PDB file of C-alpha atoms and ligand atoms in Angstrom:
ATOM      1  CA  UNK L  58      -1.110  -8.983 -13.572  1.00  0.00           C
ATOM      2  CA  UNK L  59      -4.251  -8.003 -12.122  1.00  0.00           C
ATOM      3  CA  UNK L  60      -6.913  -4.384 -12.389  1.00  0.00           C
ATOM      4  CA  UNK L  61      -8.218  -2.956  -9.418  1.00  0.00           C
ATOM      5  CA  UNK L  62     -10.914  -0.508  -9.623  1.00  0.00           C
ATOM      6  CA  UNK L  63     -12.521   1.327  -6.973  1.00  0.00           C
ATOM      7  CA  UNK L  64     -16.236   2.820  -8.667  1.00  0.00           C
ATOM      8  CA  UNK L  65     -17.799   5.557  -6.670  1.00  0.00           C
ATOM      9  CA  UNK L  66     -17.139   3.734  -2.932  1.00  0.00           C
ATOM     10  CA  UNK L  67     -18.677   6.102   0.210  1.00  0.00           C
ATOM     11  CA  UNK L  68     -17.685   5.615   3.909  1.00  0.00           C
ATOM     12  CA  UNK L  69     -19.895   7.037   6.769  1.00  0.00           C
ATOM     13  CA  UNK L  70     -19.059   5.842   9.716  1.00  0.00           C
ATOM     14  CA  UNK L  71     -21.197   7.916  12.608  1.00  0.00           C
ATOM     15  CA  UNK L  72     -22.870  10.088  10.185  1.00  0.00           C
ATOM     16  CA  UNK L  73     -19.931  11.140   9.000  1.00  0.00           C
ATOM     17  CA  UNK L  74     -18.706  11.084   5.156  1.00  0.00           C
ATOM     18  CA  UNK L  75     -15.265   9.211   5.548  1.00  0.00           C
ATOM     19  CA  UNK L  76     -15.177   8.759   1.852  1.00  0.00           C
ATOM     20  CA  UNK L  77     -17.402  10.694  -0.786  1.00  0.00           C
ATOM     21  CA  UNK L  78     -17.965   9.251  -4.361  1.00  0.00           C
ATOM     22  CA  UNK L  79     -14.386   7.840  -5.071  1.00  0.00           C
ATOM     23  CA  UNK L  80     -13.338   6.246  -8.258  1.00  0.00           C
ATOM     24  CA  UNK L  81      -9.747   5.233  -9.517  1.00  0.00           C
ATOM     25  CA  UNK L  82      -8.927   2.919 -10.808  1.00  0.00           C
ATOM     26  CA  UNK L  83      -4.835   0.884 -10.778  1.00  0.00           C
ATOM     27  CA  UNK L  84      -4.379  -0.955 -14.283  1.00  0.00           C
ATOM     28  CA  UNK L  85      -2.191  -3.942 -15.239  1.00  0.00           C
ATOM     29  CA  UNK L  86       1.559  -2.835 -13.161  1.00  0.00           C
ATOM     30  CA  UNK L  87       0.880   0.531 -12.831  1.00  0.00           C
ATOM     31  CA  UNK L  88       1.372   1.892  -9.417  1.00  0.00           C
ATOM     32  CA  UNK L  89      -0.863   4.731  -7.734  1.00  0.00           C
ATOM     33  CA  UNK L  90       0.042   6.944  -5.534  1.00  0.00           C
ATOM     34  CA  UNK L  91      -2.563   8.398  -2.290  1.00  0.00           C
ATOM     35  CA  UNK L  92      -1.737  11.785  -1.165  1.00  0.00           C
ATOM     36  CA  UNK L  93      -3.373  13.694   1.093  1.00  0.00           C
ATOM     37  CA  UNK L  94      -3.330  15.182   4.811  1.00  0.00           C
ATOM     38  CA  UNK L  95      -4.300  13.558   7.504  1.00  0.00           C
ATOM     39  CA  UNK L  96      -7.430  12.101   8.358  1.00  0.00           C
ATOM     40  CA  UNK L  97      -8.165  12.853   4.310  1.00  0.00           C
ATOM     41  CA  UNK L  98      -9.564   9.066   4.416  1.00  0.00           C
ATOM     42  CA  UNK L  99      -6.732   7.287   2.944  1.00  0.00           C
ATOM     43  CA  UNK L 100      -6.136   4.070   4.723  1.00  0.00           C
ATOM     44  CA  UNK L 101     -10.574   4.298   5.201  1.00  0.00           C
ATOM     45  CA  UNK L 102     -10.178   3.715   1.068  1.00  0.00           C
ATOM     46  CA  UNK L 103      -7.952   1.239   1.109  1.00  0.00           C
ATOM     47  CA  UNK L 104     -10.149  -0.712   3.455  1.00  0.00           C
ATOM     48  CA  UNK L 105     -12.644  -1.332   1.086  1.00  0.00           C
ATOM     49  CA  UNK L 106      -9.710  -2.622  -1.295  1.00  0.00           C
ATOM     50  CA  UNK L 107      -8.993  -5.412   1.634  1.00  0.00           C
ATOM     51  CA  UNK L 108     -12.107  -5.980   2.503  1.00  0.00           C
ATOM     52  CA  UNK L 109     -11.903  -5.112   6.084  1.00  0.00           C
ATOM     53  CA  UNK L 110     -14.482  -2.353   5.046  1.00  0.00           C
ATOM     54  CA  UNK L 111     -17.798  -3.002   3.279  1.00  0.00           C
ATOM     55  CA  UNK L 112     -18.443   0.796   1.537  1.00  0.00           C
ATOM     56  CA  UNK L 113     -22.010   1.876   1.911  1.00  0.00           C
ATOM     57  CA  UNK L 114     -22.356   2.290  -1.098  1.00  0.00           C
ATOM     58  CA  UNK L 115     -19.991   1.396  -4.617  1.00  0.00           C
ATOM     59  CA  UNK L 116     -17.766  -1.159  -5.122  1.00  0.00           C
ATOM     60  CA  UNK L 117     -13.967  -2.910  -5.500  1.00  0.00           C
ATOM     61  CA  UNK L 118     -13.596  -4.841  -8.800  1.00  0.00           C
ATOM     62  CA  UNK L 119     -10.441  -7.060  -9.095  1.00  0.00           C
ATOM     63  CA  UNK L 120     -10.792  -7.927 -13.113  1.00  0.00           C
ATOM     64  CA  UNK L 121     -13.674  -6.768 -13.580  1.00  0.00           C
ATOM     65  CA  UNK L 122     -15.689  -8.512 -10.962  1.00  0.00           C
ATOM     66  CA  UNK L 123     -16.914  -7.177  -7.483  1.00  0.00           C
ATOM     67  CA  UNK L 124     -14.298  -8.260  -4.557  1.00  0.00           C
ATOM     68  CA  UNK L 125     -17.101  -8.914  -2.193  1.00  0.00           C
ATOM     69  CA  UNK L 126     -18.138 -11.806  -4.484  1.00  0.00           C
ATOM     70  CA  UNK L 127     -15.670 -13.431  -5.003  1.00  0.00           C
ATOM     71  CA  UNK L 128     -14.101 -16.151  -2.944  1.00  0.00           C
ATOM     72  CA  UNK L 129     -12.065 -14.765   0.177  1.00  0.00           C
ATOM     73  CA  UNK L 130      -9.572 -17.634  -0.534  1.00  0.00           C
ATOM     74  CA  UNK L 131      -8.929 -16.285  -4.049  1.00  0.00           C
ATOM     75  CA  UNK L 132      -8.375 -12.671  -2.993  1.00  0.00           C
ATOM     76  CA  UNK L 133      -5.996 -13.576  -0.680  1.00  0.00           C
ATOM     77  CA  UNK L 134      -3.886 -15.166  -3.600  1.00  0.00           C
ATOM     78  CA  UNK L 135      -4.728 -12.124  -5.848  1.00  0.00           C
ATOM     79  CA  UNK L 136      -4.158  -8.911  -3.370  1.00  0.00           C
ATOM     80  CA  UNK L 137      -1.859  -8.366  -0.812  1.00  0.00           C
ATOM     81  CA  UNK L 138      -1.834  -5.496   1.676  1.00  0.00           C
ATOM     82  CA  UNK L 139       0.601  -3.643   4.081  1.00  0.00           C
ATOM     83  CA  UNK L 140      -0.767  -2.023   6.669  1.00  0.00           C
ATOM     84  CA  UNK L 141      -0.077   0.343   9.574  1.00  0.00           C
ATOM     85  CA  UNK L 142      -1.380  -2.349  12.009  1.00  0.00           C
ATOM     86  CA  UNK L 143       1.301  -5.140  13.221  1.00  0.00           C
ATOM     87  CA  UNK L 144       1.028  -7.952  14.016  1.00  0.00           C
ATOM     88  CA  UNK L 145       0.829  -8.278  17.825  1.00  0.00           C
ATOM     89  CA  UNK L 146       1.032 -12.073  18.258  1.00  0.00           C
ATOM     90  CA  UNK L 147       3.674 -12.788  20.927  1.00  0.00           C
ATOM     91  CA  UNK L 148       7.180 -14.495  19.940  1.00  0.00           C
ATOM     92  CA  UNK L 149       6.199 -14.742  16.295  1.00  0.00           C
ATOM     93  CA  UNK L 150       9.393 -14.683  15.288  1.00  0.00           C
ATOM     94  CA  UNK L 151      10.268 -12.904  11.383  1.00  0.00           C
ATOM     95  CA  UNK L 152       9.818 -15.725   9.643  1.00  0.00           C
ATOM     96  CA  UNK L 153       6.419 -17.056  11.033  1.00  0.00           C
ATOM     97  CA  UNK L 154       5.311 -13.621  10.143  1.00  0.00           C
ATOM     98  CA  UNK L 155       6.109 -14.070   6.184  1.00  0.00           C
ATOM     99  CA  UNK L 156       5.095 -17.289   6.151  1.00  0.00           C
ATOM    100  CA  UNK L 157       1.193 -16.371   7.287  1.00  0.00           C
ATOM    101  CA  UNK L 158       1.813 -15.016   3.686  1.00  0.00           C
ATOM    102  CA  UNK L 159       1.686 -18.247   2.457  1.00  0.00           C
ATOM    103  CA  UNK L 160      -1.418 -19.244   4.013  1.00  0.00           C
ATOM    104  CA  UNK L 161      -3.803 -18.877   1.328  1.00  0.00           C
ATOM    105  CA  UNK L 162      -1.529 -21.783  -1.236  1.00  0.00           C
ATOM    106  CA  UNK L 163      -1.924 -23.836   2.394  1.00  0.00           C
ATOM    107  CA  UNK L 164      -4.545 -26.329   2.708  1.00  0.00           C
ATOM    108  CA  UNK L 165      -6.030 -26.967   6.932  1.00  0.00           C
ATOM    109  CA  UNK L 166      -3.120 -28.780   8.676  1.00  0.00           C
ATOM    110  CA  UNK L 167      -0.302 -29.164   5.740  1.00  0.00           C
ATOM    111  CA  UNK L 168       3.328 -28.658   6.659  1.00  0.00           C
ATOM    112  CA  UNK L 169       4.686 -25.875   4.602  1.00  0.00           C
ATOM    113  CA  UNK L 170       5.825 -27.020   0.807  1.00  0.00           C
ATOM    114  CA  UNK L 171       8.760 -26.737  -1.273  1.00  0.00           C
ATOM    115  CA  UNK L 172       7.240 -23.455  -2.823  1.00  0.00           C
ATOM    116  CA  UNK L 173       6.045 -22.100   0.712  1.00  0.00           C
ATOM    117  CA  UNK L 174       9.328 -22.272   1.606  1.00  0.00           C
ATOM    118  CA  UNK L 175      11.327 -21.547  -1.555  1.00  0.00           C
ATOM    119  CA  UNK L 176       8.789 -17.913  -1.505  1.00  0.00           C
ATOM    120  CA  UNK L 177       9.488 -17.348   2.104  1.00  0.00           C
ATOM    121  CA  UNK L 178      13.230 -17.221   1.724  1.00  0.00           C
ATOM    122  CA  UNK L 179      12.964 -15.452  -1.092  1.00  0.00           C
ATOM    123  CA  UNK L 180      10.837 -12.539   0.391  1.00  0.00           C
ATOM    124  CA  UNK L 181      13.153 -12.282   4.009  1.00  0.00           C
ATOM    125  CA  UNK L 182      15.902 -11.820   0.819  1.00  0.00           C
ATOM    126  CA  UNK L 183      14.637  -9.272  -1.113  1.00  0.00           C
ATOM    127  CA  UNK L 184      13.932  -6.687   1.280  1.00  0.00           C
ATOM    128  CA  UNK L 185      17.354  -7.639   3.196  1.00  0.00           C
ATOM    129  CA  UNK L 186      15.640  -8.793   6.416  1.00  0.00           C
ATOM    130  CA  UNK L 187      17.281 -12.832   5.547  1.00  0.00           C
ATOM    131  CA  UNK L 188      19.325 -11.948   8.936  1.00  0.00           C
ATOM    132  CA  UNK L 189      16.454 -11.207  11.326  1.00  0.00           C
ATOM    133  CA  UNK L 190      14.515 -14.036  10.052  1.00  0.00           C
ATOM    134  CA  UNK L 191      14.759 -15.799  13.945  1.00  0.00           C
ATOM    135  CA  UNK L 192      14.848 -13.013  15.624  1.00  0.00           C
ATOM    136  CA  UNK L 193      11.661 -12.248  18.113  1.00  0.00           C
ATOM    137  CA  UNK L 194       9.344  -9.739  15.498  1.00  0.00           C
ATOM    138  CA  UNK L 195       7.952  -8.030  18.180  1.00  0.00           C
ATOM    139  CA  UNK L 196      11.442  -6.964  19.153  1.00  0.00           C
ATOM    140  CA  UNK L 197      12.342  -5.746  15.876  1.00  0.00           C
ATOM    141  CA  UNK L 198      12.703  -2.184  15.732  1.00  0.00           C
ATOM    142  CA  UNK L 199       9.678  -0.124  14.127  1.00  0.00           C
ATOM    143  CA  UNK L 200      11.635  -0.337  10.460  1.00  0.00           C
ATOM    144  CA  UNK L 201      12.716  -3.622  10.002  1.00  0.00           C
ATOM    145  CA  UNK L 202       8.974  -4.886  11.202  1.00  0.00           C
ATOM    146  CA  UNK L 203       8.119  -2.896   8.171  1.00  0.00           C
ATOM    147  CA  UNK L 204      10.427  -4.361   5.409  1.00  0.00           C
ATOM    148  CA  UNK L 205       9.072  -7.894   7.188  1.00  0.00           C
ATOM    149  CA  UNK L 206       5.328  -7.033   6.728  1.00  0.00           C
ATOM    150  CA  UNK L 207       6.034  -6.021   3.216  1.00  0.00           C
ATOM    151  CA  UNK L 208       7.895  -9.284   2.936  1.00  0.00           C
ATOM    152  CA  UNK L 209       5.099 -11.346   4.088  1.00  0.00           C
ATOM    153  CA  UNK L 210       2.838  -9.422   1.128  1.00  0.00           C
ATOM    154  CA  UNK L 211       5.832 -10.356  -1.243  1.00  0.00           C
ATOM    155  CA  UNK L 212       5.384 -14.106   0.231  1.00  0.00           C
ATOM    156  CA  UNK L 213       1.833 -14.117  -1.518  1.00  0.00           C
ATOM    157  CA  UNK L 214       2.870 -13.541  -4.661  1.00  0.00           C
ATOM    158  CA  UNK L 215       0.019 -11.330  -5.156  1.00  0.00           C
ATOM    159  CA  UNK L 216      -0.715  -9.579  -7.916  1.00  0.00           C
ATOM    160  CA  UNK L 217      -1.592  -6.802  -6.775  1.00  0.00           C
ATOM    161  CA  UNK L 218      -0.776  -4.708  -3.615  1.00  0.00           C
ATOM    162  CA  UNK L 219      -2.394  -2.041  -1.076  1.00  0.00           C
ATOM    163  CA  UNK L 220       0.194  -0.829   0.845  1.00  0.00           C
ATOM    164  CA  UNK L 221      -1.115   1.716   3.612  1.00  0.00           C
ATOM    165  CA  UNK L 222       2.111   4.208   4.405  1.00  0.00           C
ATOM    166  CA  UNK L 223       4.412   1.692   4.027  1.00  0.00           C
ATOM    167  CA  UNK L 224       8.073   3.665   4.622  1.00  0.00           C
ATOM    168  CA  UNK L 225       6.957   6.122   7.379  1.00  0.00           C
ATOM    169  CA  UNK L 226       8.941   4.628   9.402  1.00  0.00           C
ATOM    170  CA  UNK L 227      11.911   3.298   6.926  1.00  0.00           C
ATOM    171  CA  UNK L 228      15.044   5.393   6.328  1.00  0.00           C
ATOM    172  CA  UNK L 229      16.123   7.566   2.924  1.00  0.00           C
ATOM    173  CA  UNK L 230      17.974   4.367   1.611  1.00  0.00           C
ATOM    174  CA  UNK L 231      14.659   1.242   2.991  1.00  0.00           C
ATOM    175  CA  UNK L 232      12.451   4.451   1.398  1.00  0.00           C
ATOM    176  CA  UNK L 233      13.860   3.987  -2.108  1.00  0.00           C
ATOM    177  CA  UNK L 234      14.388   0.161  -1.908  1.00  0.00           C
ATOM    178  CA  UNK L 235      11.219  -0.819  -0.701  1.00  0.00           C
ATOM    179  CA  UNK L 236       9.440   1.874  -3.319  1.00  0.00           C
ATOM    180  CA  UNK L 237      11.595   0.701  -6.384  1.00  0.00           C
ATOM    181  CA  UNK L 238      10.703  -3.176  -5.115  1.00  0.00           C
ATOM    182  CA  UNK L 239       7.608  -2.621  -5.625  1.00  0.00           C
ATOM    183  CA  UNK L 240       8.251  -1.130  -9.031  1.00  0.00           C
ATOM    184  CA  UNK L 241      10.339  -3.966  -9.993  1.00  0.00           C
ATOM    185  CA  UNK L 242       8.246  -6.094  -8.968  1.00  0.00           C
ATOM    186  CA  UNK L 243       5.181  -5.103 -11.534  1.00  0.00           C
ATOM    187  CA  UNK L 244       2.572  -5.733  -9.493  1.00  0.00           C
ATOM    188  CA  UNK L 245      -0.495  -3.330  -9.894  1.00  0.00           C
ATOM    189  CA  UNK L 246       0.258  -1.226  -7.082  1.00  0.00           C
ATOM    190  CA  UNK L 247      -2.268   1.164  -4.570  1.00  0.00           C
ATOM    191  CA  UNK L 248       0.343   3.225  -1.905  1.00  0.00           C
ATOM    192  CA  UNK L 249      -0.166   6.147   0.750  1.00  0.00           C
ATOM    193  CA  UNK L 250       2.443   7.947   0.431  1.00  0.00           C
ATOM    194  CA  UNK L 251       3.212  10.963   2.582  1.00  0.00           C
ATOM    195  CA  UNK L 252       6.487  12.265   0.953  1.00  0.00           C
ATOM    196  CA  UNK L 253       4.805  14.026  -1.956  1.00  0.00           C
ATOM    197  CA  UNK L 254       8.517  13.549  -3.513  1.00  0.00           C
ATOM    198  CA  UNK L 255       8.856  10.106  -2.610  1.00  0.00           C
ATOM    199  CA  UNK L 256       5.228   9.814  -4.589  1.00  0.00           C
ATOM    200  CA  UNK L 257       6.450  11.688  -7.703  1.00  0.00           C
ATOM    201  CA  UNK L 258       9.324  10.125  -8.259  1.00  0.00           C
ATOM    202  CA  UNK L 259       7.607   6.210  -8.210  1.00  0.00           C
ATOM    203  CA  UNK L 260       4.116   6.670  -8.852  1.00  0.00           C
ATOM    204  CA  UNK L 261       2.754   6.341 -12.455  1.00  0.00           C
ATOM    205  CA  UNK L 262      -0.483   8.231 -11.053  1.00  0.00           C
ATOM    206  CA  UNK L 263      -1.032  10.257  -8.200  1.00  0.00           C
ATOM    207  CA  UNK L 264      -4.630  10.439  -6.586  1.00  0.00           C
ATOM    208  CA  UNK L 265      -4.838  13.247  -4.442  1.00  0.00           C
ATOM    209  CA  UNK L 266      -7.898  12.567  -1.618  1.00  0.00           C
ATOM    210  CA  UNK L 267      -8.830  16.245   0.784  1.00  0.00           C
ATOM    211  CA  UNK L 268     -11.595  15.332   3.145  1.00  0.00           C
ATOM    212  CA  UNK L 269     -12.872  12.032   2.255  1.00  0.00           C
ATOM    213  CA  UNK L 270     -13.298  13.492  -1.388  1.00  0.00           C
ATOM    214  CA  UNK L 271     -11.172  12.936  -4.387  1.00  0.00           C
ATOM    215  CA  UNK L 272      -9.022  15.934  -5.782  1.00  0.00           C
ATOM    216  CA  UNK L 273      -7.132  14.770  -8.566  1.00  0.00           C
ATOM    217  CA  UNK L 274      -5.757  12.088 -10.954  1.00  0.00           C
ATOM    218  CA  UNK L 275      -3.005  12.271 -12.820  1.00  0.00           C
ATOM    219  CA  UNK L 276       0.623  12.262 -13.961  1.00  0.00           C
ATOM    220  CA  UNK L 277       2.406  13.115 -10.968  1.00  0.00           C
ATOM    221  CA  UNK L 278       3.795  16.167 -13.389  1.00  0.00           C
ATOM    222  CA  UNK L 279       0.013  17.448 -13.835  1.00  0.00           C
ATOM    223  CA  UNK L 280      -1.109  17.210  -9.706  1.00  0.00           C
ATOM    224  CA  UNK L 281       1.763  17.980  -8.215  1.00  0.00           C
ATOM    225  CA  UNK L 282       1.484  21.916  -8.389  1.00  0.00           C
ATOM    226  CA  UNK L 283       1.844  24.379  -6.278  1.00  0.00           C
ATOM    227  CA  UNK L 284      -1.730  25.777  -6.333  1.00  0.00           C
ATOM    228  CA  UNK L 285      -3.045  22.092  -5.475  1.00  0.00           C
ATOM    229  CA  UNK L 286      -0.173  21.966  -2.599  1.00  0.00           C
ATOM    230  CA  UNK L 287      -1.288  24.829  -1.087  1.00  0.00           C
ATOM    231  CA  UNK L 288      -4.568  24.107  -1.700  1.00  0.00           C
ATOM    232  CA  UNK L 289      -4.629  20.964  -0.057  1.00  0.00           C
ATOM    233  CA  UNK L 290      -1.664  21.260   2.801  1.00  0.00           C
ATOM    234  CA  UNK L 291      -2.218  24.877   3.275  1.00  0.00           C
ATOM    235  CA  UNK L 292       1.575  25.224   2.713  1.00  0.00           C
ATOM    236  CA  UNK L 293       3.714  27.282  -0.056  1.00  0.00           C
ATOM    237  CA  UNK L 294       6.089  25.441  -2.162  1.00  0.00           C
ATOM    238  CA  UNK L 295       8.422  25.243  -5.134  1.00  0.00           C
ATOM    239  CA  UNK L 296       8.288  22.444  -7.545  1.00  0.00           C
ATOM    240  CA  UNK L 297      10.463  22.315 -10.046  1.00  0.00           C
ATOM    241  CA  UNK L 298      11.480  19.781 -12.478  1.00  0.00           C
ATOM    242  CA  UNK L 299      14.092  16.905 -11.246  1.00  0.00           C
ATOM    243  CA  UNK L 300      17.410  17.633 -13.329  1.00  0.00           C
ATOM    244  CA  UNK L 301      17.727  13.693 -14.262  1.00  0.00           C
ATOM    245  CA  UNK L 302      14.059  12.875 -14.379  1.00  0.00           C
ATOM    246  CA  UNK L 303      12.156  15.087 -15.191  1.00  0.00           C
ATOM    247  CA  UNK L 304       9.813  14.099 -11.861  1.00  0.00           C
ATOM    248  CA  UNK L 305       8.140  17.215 -10.334  1.00  0.00           C
ATOM    249  CA  UNK L 306      10.372  17.706  -7.144  1.00  0.00           C
ATOM    250  CA  UNK L 307       8.681  19.754  -4.041  1.00  0.00           C
ATOM    251  CA  UNK L 308      10.945  22.052  -2.473  1.00  0.00           C
ATOM    252  CA  UNK L 309       8.245  23.417   1.384  1.00  0.00           C
ATOM    253  CA  UNK L 310       9.052  27.139   1.460  1.00  0.00           C
ATOM    254  CA  UNK L 311       9.163  28.878   5.225  1.00  0.00           C
TER     255      UNK L 311
HETATM  256  P1  LIG A 233      -5.927   8.759   6.598  1.00  0.00           P
HETATM  257  O1  LIG A 233      -5.726   7.641   6.183  1.00  0.00           O
HETATM  258  O2  LIG A 233      -5.637   9.452   5.211  1.00  0.00           O
HETATM  259  O3  LIG A 233      -4.801   9.543   7.363  1.00  0.00           O
HETATM  260  P2  LIG A 233      -8.317   7.739   7.653  1.00  0.00           P
HETATM  261  O4  LIG A 233      -8.752   7.069   6.498  1.00  0.00           O
HETATM  262  O5  LIG A 233      -7.293   7.459   8.345  1.00  0.00           O
HETATM  263  O6  LIG A 233      -7.108   9.414   7.308  1.00  0.00           O
HETATM  264  O7  LIG A 233      -9.257   8.726   7.875  1.00  0.00           O
HETATM  265  C1  LIG A 233     -10.686   9.771   8.507  1.00  0.00           C
HETATM  266  C2  LIG A 233     -10.969  10.318   8.896  1.00  0.00           C
HETATM  267  O8  LIG A 233     -11.757   9.201   9.147  1.00  0.00           O
HETATM  268  C3  LIG A 233     -10.045  10.648   9.879  1.00  0.00           C
HETATM  269  O9  LIG A 233     -11.238  11.830  10.817  1.00  0.00           O
HETATM  270  C4  LIG A 233     -10.959   9.526  10.933  1.00  0.00           C
HETATM  271  O10 LIG A 233     -10.892   9.710  12.419  1.00  0.00           O
HETATM  272  C5  LIG A 233     -11.931   8.831  11.004  1.00  0.00           C
HETATM  273  N1  LIG A 233     -12.213   7.193  10.960  1.00  0.00           N
HETATM  274  C6  LIG A 233     -11.261   6.408  10.580  1.00  0.00           C
HETATM  275  N2  LIG A 233     -11.735   5.219  11.339  1.00  0.00           N
HETATM  276  C7  LIG A 233     -12.724   5.850  11.784  1.00  0.00           C
HETATM  277  C8  LIG A 233     -13.766   4.844  12.535  1.00  0.00           C
HETATM  278  N3  LIG A 233     -13.683   3.376  12.153  1.00  0.00           N
HETATM  279  N4  LIG A 233     -15.295   5.419  13.555  1.00  0.00           N
HETATM  280  C9  LIG A 233     -14.994   6.534  13.150  1.00  0.00           C
HETATM  281  N5  LIG A 233     -14.205   7.633  12.768  1.00  0.00           N
HETATM  282  C10 LIG A 233     -13.680   7.121  11.544  1.00  0.00           C
HETATM  283 MG1  LIG A 234      -3.780   6.227   7.176  1.00  0.00          MG
END
């Protein structure tokens, strides 16, 4: 298990500060939810974690080492990202897409090893998409694609996962299944989630981002208050405790 630490990360694009000196830590096995309104900077912050974007200042540390100093292959074996962008390669099957997750373990021109085949099969099965394996990825539904992309990340056998709204195309049951799966894997995870109730139910900590700044960071019951939600989202809510789990349960008031 690994630790992911974001240290005073600032991202500026064309003179605008999209992420403003954000620090947060996901300890080994911890699931951290990143919430905040559209445009808050969640995706931008996550991009700095998988090296798609270089921060203007600050660093992202994987087990104490700046990810910019680690070999790409090592980062890819440790950290998997589930992004909102879909692979657009024409004609790939779902299995082909999941098999991409094995690239960090393969040498150039080497055929799939038995480990690769097993990891791909297990990942397809755990997301319930084994029966889609031979279908064309570009013809799957949004929710099916999303589950295949989570399977690709699993095939990578990461110890850290960064997920950008991995549940937004999923129906209720598959949302729960996907987040439950991330939990049961025991990986360190940072997940951008829209649904505050889902975030409260599945995350150890919630970080709230607004206009690029980190407004709150703590356990769901400390962070998801009526006051904070009103301030950040501009909506009135009633927050109670879930009767069974004791987690905050948020109802939006008209
Ligand atoms: P979120 O994921 O929280 O909805 P984003 O990180 O996608 O927010 O975006 C934060 C802000 O940065 C938005 O206002 C968005 O329009 C802007 N933004 C994102 N990427 C770029 C870019 N490459 N160039 C300019 N502005 C960008
Ligand atoms: Mg986003």
